[in-house]
mmCIF file of C-alpha atoms in Angstrom:
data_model
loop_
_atom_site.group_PDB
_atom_site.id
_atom_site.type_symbol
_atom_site.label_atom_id
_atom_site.label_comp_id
_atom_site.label_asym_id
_atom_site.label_seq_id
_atom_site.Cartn_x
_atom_site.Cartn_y
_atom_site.Cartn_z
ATOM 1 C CA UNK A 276 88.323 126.103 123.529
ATOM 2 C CA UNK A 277 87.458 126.032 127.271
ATOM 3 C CA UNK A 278 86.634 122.240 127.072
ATOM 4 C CA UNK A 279 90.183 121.678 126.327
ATOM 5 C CA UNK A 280 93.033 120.037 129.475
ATOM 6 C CA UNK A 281 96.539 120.220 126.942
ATOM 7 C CA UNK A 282 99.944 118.644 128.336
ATOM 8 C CA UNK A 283 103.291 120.708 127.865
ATOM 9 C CA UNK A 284 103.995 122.204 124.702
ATOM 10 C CA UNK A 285 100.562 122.078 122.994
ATOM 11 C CA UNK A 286 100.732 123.784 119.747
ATOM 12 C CA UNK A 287 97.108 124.155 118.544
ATOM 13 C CA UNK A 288 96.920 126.267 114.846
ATOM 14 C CA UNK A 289 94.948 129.257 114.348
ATOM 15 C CA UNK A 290 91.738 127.910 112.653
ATOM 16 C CA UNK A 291 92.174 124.255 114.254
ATOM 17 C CA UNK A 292 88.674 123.323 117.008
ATOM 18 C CA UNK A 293 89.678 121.292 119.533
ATOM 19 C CA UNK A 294 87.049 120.121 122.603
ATOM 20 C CA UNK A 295 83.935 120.724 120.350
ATOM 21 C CA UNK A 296 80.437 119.336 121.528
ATOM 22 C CA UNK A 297 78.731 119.475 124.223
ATOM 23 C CA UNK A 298 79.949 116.549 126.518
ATOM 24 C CA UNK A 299 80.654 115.465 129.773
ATOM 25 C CA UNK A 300 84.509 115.308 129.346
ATOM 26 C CA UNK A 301 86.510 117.625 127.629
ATOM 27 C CA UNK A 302 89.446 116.775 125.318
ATOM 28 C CA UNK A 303 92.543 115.926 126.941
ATOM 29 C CA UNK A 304 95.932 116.133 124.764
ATOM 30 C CA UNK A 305 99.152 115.077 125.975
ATOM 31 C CA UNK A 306 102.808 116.664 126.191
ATOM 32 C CA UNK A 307 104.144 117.975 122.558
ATOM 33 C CA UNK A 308 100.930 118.063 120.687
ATOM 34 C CA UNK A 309 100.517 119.773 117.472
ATOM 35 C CA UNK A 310 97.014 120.293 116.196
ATOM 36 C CA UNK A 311 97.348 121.982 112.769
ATOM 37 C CA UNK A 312 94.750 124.617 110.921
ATOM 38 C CA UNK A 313 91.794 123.250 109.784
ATOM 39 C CA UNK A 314 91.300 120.285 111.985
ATOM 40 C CA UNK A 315 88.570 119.783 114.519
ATOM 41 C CA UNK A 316 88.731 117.390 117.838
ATOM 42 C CA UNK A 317 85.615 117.050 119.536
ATOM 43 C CA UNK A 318 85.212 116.880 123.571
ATOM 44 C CA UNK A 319 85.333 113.609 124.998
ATOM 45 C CA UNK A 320 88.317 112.579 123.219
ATOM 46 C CA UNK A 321 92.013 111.727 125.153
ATOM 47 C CA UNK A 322 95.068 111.688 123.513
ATOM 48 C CA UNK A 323 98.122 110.931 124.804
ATOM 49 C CA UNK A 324 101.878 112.536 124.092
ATOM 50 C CA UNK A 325 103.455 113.282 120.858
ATOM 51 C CA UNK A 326 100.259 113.649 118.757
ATOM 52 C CA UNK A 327 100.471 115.460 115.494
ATOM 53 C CA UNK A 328 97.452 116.200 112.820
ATOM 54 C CA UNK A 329 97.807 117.393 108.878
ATOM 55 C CA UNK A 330 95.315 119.870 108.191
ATOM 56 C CA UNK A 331 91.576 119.230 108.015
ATOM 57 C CA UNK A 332 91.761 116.409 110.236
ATOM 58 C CA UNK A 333 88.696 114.955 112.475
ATOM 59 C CA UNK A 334 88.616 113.152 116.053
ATOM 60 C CA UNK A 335 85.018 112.516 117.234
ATOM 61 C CA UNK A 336 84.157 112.173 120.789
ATOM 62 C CA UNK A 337 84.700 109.039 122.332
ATOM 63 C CA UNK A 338 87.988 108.282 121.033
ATOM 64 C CA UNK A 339 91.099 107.354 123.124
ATOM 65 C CA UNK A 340 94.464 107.398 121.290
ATOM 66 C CA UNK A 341 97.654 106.261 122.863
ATOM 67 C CA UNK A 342 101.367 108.103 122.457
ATOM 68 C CA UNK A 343 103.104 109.260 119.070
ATOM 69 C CA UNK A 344 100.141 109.023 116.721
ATOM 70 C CA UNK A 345 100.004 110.722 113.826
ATOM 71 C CA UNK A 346 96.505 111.899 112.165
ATOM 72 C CA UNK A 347 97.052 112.644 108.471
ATOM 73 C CA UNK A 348 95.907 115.317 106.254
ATOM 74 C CA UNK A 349 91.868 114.968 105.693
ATOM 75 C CA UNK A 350 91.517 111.901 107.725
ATOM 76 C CA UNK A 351 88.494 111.197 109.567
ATOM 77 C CA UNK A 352 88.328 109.134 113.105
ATOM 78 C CA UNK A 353 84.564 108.927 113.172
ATOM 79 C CA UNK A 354 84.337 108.745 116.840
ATOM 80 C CA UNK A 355 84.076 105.234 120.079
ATOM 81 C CA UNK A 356 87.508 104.331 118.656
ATOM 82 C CA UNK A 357 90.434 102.661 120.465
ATOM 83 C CA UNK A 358 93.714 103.462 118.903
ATOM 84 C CA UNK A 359 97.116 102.373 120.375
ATOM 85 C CA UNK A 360 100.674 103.577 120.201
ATOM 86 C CA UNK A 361 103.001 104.456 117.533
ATOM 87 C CA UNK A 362 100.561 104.608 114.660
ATOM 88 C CA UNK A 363 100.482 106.361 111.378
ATOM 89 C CA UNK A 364 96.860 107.275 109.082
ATOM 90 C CA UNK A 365 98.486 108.764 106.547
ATOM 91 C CA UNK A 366 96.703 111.552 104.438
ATOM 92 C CA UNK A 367 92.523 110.602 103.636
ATOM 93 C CA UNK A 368 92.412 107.820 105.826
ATOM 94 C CA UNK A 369 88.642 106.718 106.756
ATOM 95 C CA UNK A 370 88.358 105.136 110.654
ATOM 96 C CA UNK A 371 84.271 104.698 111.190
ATOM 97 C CA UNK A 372 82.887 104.281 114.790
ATOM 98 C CA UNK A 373 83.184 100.983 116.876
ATOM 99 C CA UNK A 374 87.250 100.547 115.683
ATOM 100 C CA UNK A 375 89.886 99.241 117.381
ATOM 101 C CA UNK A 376 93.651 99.700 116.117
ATOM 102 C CA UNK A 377 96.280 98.227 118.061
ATOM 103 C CA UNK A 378 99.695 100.042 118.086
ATOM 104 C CA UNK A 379 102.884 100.694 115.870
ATOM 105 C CA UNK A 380 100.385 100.265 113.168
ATOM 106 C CA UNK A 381 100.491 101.820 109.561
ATOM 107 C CA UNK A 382 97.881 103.211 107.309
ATOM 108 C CA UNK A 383 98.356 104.349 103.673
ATOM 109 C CA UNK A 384 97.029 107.200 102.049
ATOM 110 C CA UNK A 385 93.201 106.636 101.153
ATOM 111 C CA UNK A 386 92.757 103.714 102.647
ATOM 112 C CA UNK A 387 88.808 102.798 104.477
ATOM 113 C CA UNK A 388 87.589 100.969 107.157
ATOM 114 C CA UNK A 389 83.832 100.191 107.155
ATOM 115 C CA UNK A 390 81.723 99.346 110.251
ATOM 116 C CA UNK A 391 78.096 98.361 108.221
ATOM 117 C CA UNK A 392 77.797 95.803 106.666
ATOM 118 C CA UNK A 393 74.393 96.524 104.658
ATOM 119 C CA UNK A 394 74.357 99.953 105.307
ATOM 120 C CA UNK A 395 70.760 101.728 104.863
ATOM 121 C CA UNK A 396 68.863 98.153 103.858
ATOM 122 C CA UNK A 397 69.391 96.780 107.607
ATOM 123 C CA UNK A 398 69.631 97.853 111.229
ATOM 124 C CA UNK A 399 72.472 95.492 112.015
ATOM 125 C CA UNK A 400 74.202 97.629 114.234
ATOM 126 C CA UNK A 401 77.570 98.819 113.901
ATOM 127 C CA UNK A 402 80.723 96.587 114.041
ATOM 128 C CA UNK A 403 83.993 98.253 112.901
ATOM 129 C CA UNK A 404 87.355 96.467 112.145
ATOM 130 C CA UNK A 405 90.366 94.997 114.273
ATOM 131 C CA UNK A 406 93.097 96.349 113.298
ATOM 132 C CA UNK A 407 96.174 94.249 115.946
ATOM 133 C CA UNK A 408 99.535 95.587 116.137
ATOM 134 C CA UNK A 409 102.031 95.732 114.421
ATOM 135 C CA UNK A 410 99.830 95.943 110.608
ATOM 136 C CA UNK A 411 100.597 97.371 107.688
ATOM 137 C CA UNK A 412 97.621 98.541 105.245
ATOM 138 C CA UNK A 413 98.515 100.275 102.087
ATOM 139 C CA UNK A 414 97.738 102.902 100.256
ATOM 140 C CA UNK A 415 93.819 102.500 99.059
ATOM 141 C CA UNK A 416 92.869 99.344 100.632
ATOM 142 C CA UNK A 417 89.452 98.807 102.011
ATOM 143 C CA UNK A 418 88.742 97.050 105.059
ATOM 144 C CA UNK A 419 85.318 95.886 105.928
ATOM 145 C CA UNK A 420 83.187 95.666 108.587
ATOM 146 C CA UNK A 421 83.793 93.295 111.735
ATOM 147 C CA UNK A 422 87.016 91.804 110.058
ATOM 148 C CA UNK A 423 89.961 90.987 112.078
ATOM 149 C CA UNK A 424 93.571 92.023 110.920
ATOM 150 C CA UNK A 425 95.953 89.764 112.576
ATOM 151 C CA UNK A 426 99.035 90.651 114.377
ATOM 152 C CA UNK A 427 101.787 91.631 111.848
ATOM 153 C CA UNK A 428 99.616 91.130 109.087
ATOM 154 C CA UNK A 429 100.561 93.275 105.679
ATOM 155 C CA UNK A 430 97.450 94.509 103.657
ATOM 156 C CA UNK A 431 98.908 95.291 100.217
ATOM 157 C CA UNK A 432 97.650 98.214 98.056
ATOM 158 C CA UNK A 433 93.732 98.051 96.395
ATOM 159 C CA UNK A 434 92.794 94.982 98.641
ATOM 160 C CA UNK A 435 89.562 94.728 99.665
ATOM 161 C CA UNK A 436 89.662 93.163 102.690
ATOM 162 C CA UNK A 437 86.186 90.977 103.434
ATOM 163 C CA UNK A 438 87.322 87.829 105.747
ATOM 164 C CA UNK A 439 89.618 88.268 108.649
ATOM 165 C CA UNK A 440 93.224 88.047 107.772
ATOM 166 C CA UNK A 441 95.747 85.215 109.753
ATOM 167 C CA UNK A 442 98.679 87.103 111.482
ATOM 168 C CA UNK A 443 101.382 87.479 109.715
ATOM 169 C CA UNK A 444 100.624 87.187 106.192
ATOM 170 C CA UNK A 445 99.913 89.081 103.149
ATOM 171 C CA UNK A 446 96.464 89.738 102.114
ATOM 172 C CA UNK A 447 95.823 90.559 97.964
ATOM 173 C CA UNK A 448 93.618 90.927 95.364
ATOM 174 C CA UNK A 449 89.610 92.077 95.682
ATOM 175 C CA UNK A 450 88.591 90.137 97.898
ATOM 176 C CA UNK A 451 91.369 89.852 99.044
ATOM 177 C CA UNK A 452 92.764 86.072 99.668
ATOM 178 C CA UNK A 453 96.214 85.753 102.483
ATOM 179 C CA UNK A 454 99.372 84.497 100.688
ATOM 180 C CA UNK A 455 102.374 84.367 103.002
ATOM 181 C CA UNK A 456 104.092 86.820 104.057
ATOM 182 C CA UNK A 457 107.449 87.872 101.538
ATOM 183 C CA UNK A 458 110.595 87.584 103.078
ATOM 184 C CA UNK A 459 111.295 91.783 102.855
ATOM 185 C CA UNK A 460 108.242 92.716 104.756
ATOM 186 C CA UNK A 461 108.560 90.053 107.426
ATOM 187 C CA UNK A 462 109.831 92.251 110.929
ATOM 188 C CA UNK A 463 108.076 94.714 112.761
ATOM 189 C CA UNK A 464 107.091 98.076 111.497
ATOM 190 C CA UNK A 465 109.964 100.614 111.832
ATOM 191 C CA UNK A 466 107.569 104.111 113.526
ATOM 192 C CA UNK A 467 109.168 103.405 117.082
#
């Protein structure tokens, strides 16, 4: 793990990689970091303080992640992806390349992002999701490629997510259509 620079209080599990590949930068983890047994973070990755993985977790390279993050059991960050502060992909979350998530953002359990949009049949390139503060997605939701998540927006359980979604709403149903937003999920998410 020589192509590893940790912060204070770095608690890396036996059987956890961190700073595989072979790039220019190493990974970088900030103050109280705890990476746990089975997971793998690539070089070329920088993480701020307060990070925390489950077990069997994966960071590819070219991903920056802001402060109190936590990385779920089995979830996969699939690398040249931009997440803030104060965010939470809970256990079997899918992130693909090319995404952004803004901060103090929640993910449920199982729930995918896609970044191609015909994927095999064309070369369109790759064009993952915006995910802006402040956004709740639940458990098992899909979210596809190039679609905007507005600010404050609440992705409800199952939706499949194909056109962007207006901030602060609720977005339902396969495909999913935005209905305002109920009255007990208006507010900011509580993970500050």
């Amino acid at each position: 793990m020589s192509d590893v620079v940790c912060g204070d209080r770095c608690s890396i599990d036996d059987g956890a990689r961190v700073g595989v590949g072979e790039f220019d930068e190493p990974a970088r983890l900030g103050d109280d970091a705890t990476i746990r047994s089975g997971s793998v973070i690539y070089a070329d990755v920088t993480i701020g303080d307060g990070f925390t993985t489950g077990h069997d977790a994966l960071v590819r390279e070219g991903t920056t992640i802001g402060d109190d993050v936590l990385v779920g059991t089995k979830t996969v960050i699939d690398g040249r992806t931009t997440i803030g502060s104060h965010v939470s992909l809970q256990t079997g979350v899918y992130v693909p390349t090319d995404t952004t998530i803004g901060s103090n953002v929640f993910v449920g359990p199982g729930a995918v992002m896609t970044n191609d949009e015909y994927p095999i049949r064309t070369d369109n390139g790759l064009e993952g999701p915006t995910i802006e503060d402040g956004v709740s997605i639940g458990a098992n939701a899909t979210i596809l490629p190039g679609v905007t998540v507005g600010e404050g927006a609440f992705v409800a359980a199952g939706a499949v997510v194909t056109e962007d979604v207006p901030p602060t709403t609720l977005a339902v149903g396969a495909p999913a259509h935005p209905r305002t937003l109920p009255e007990p999920l208006e507010g900011p998410n509580q993970l500050v």
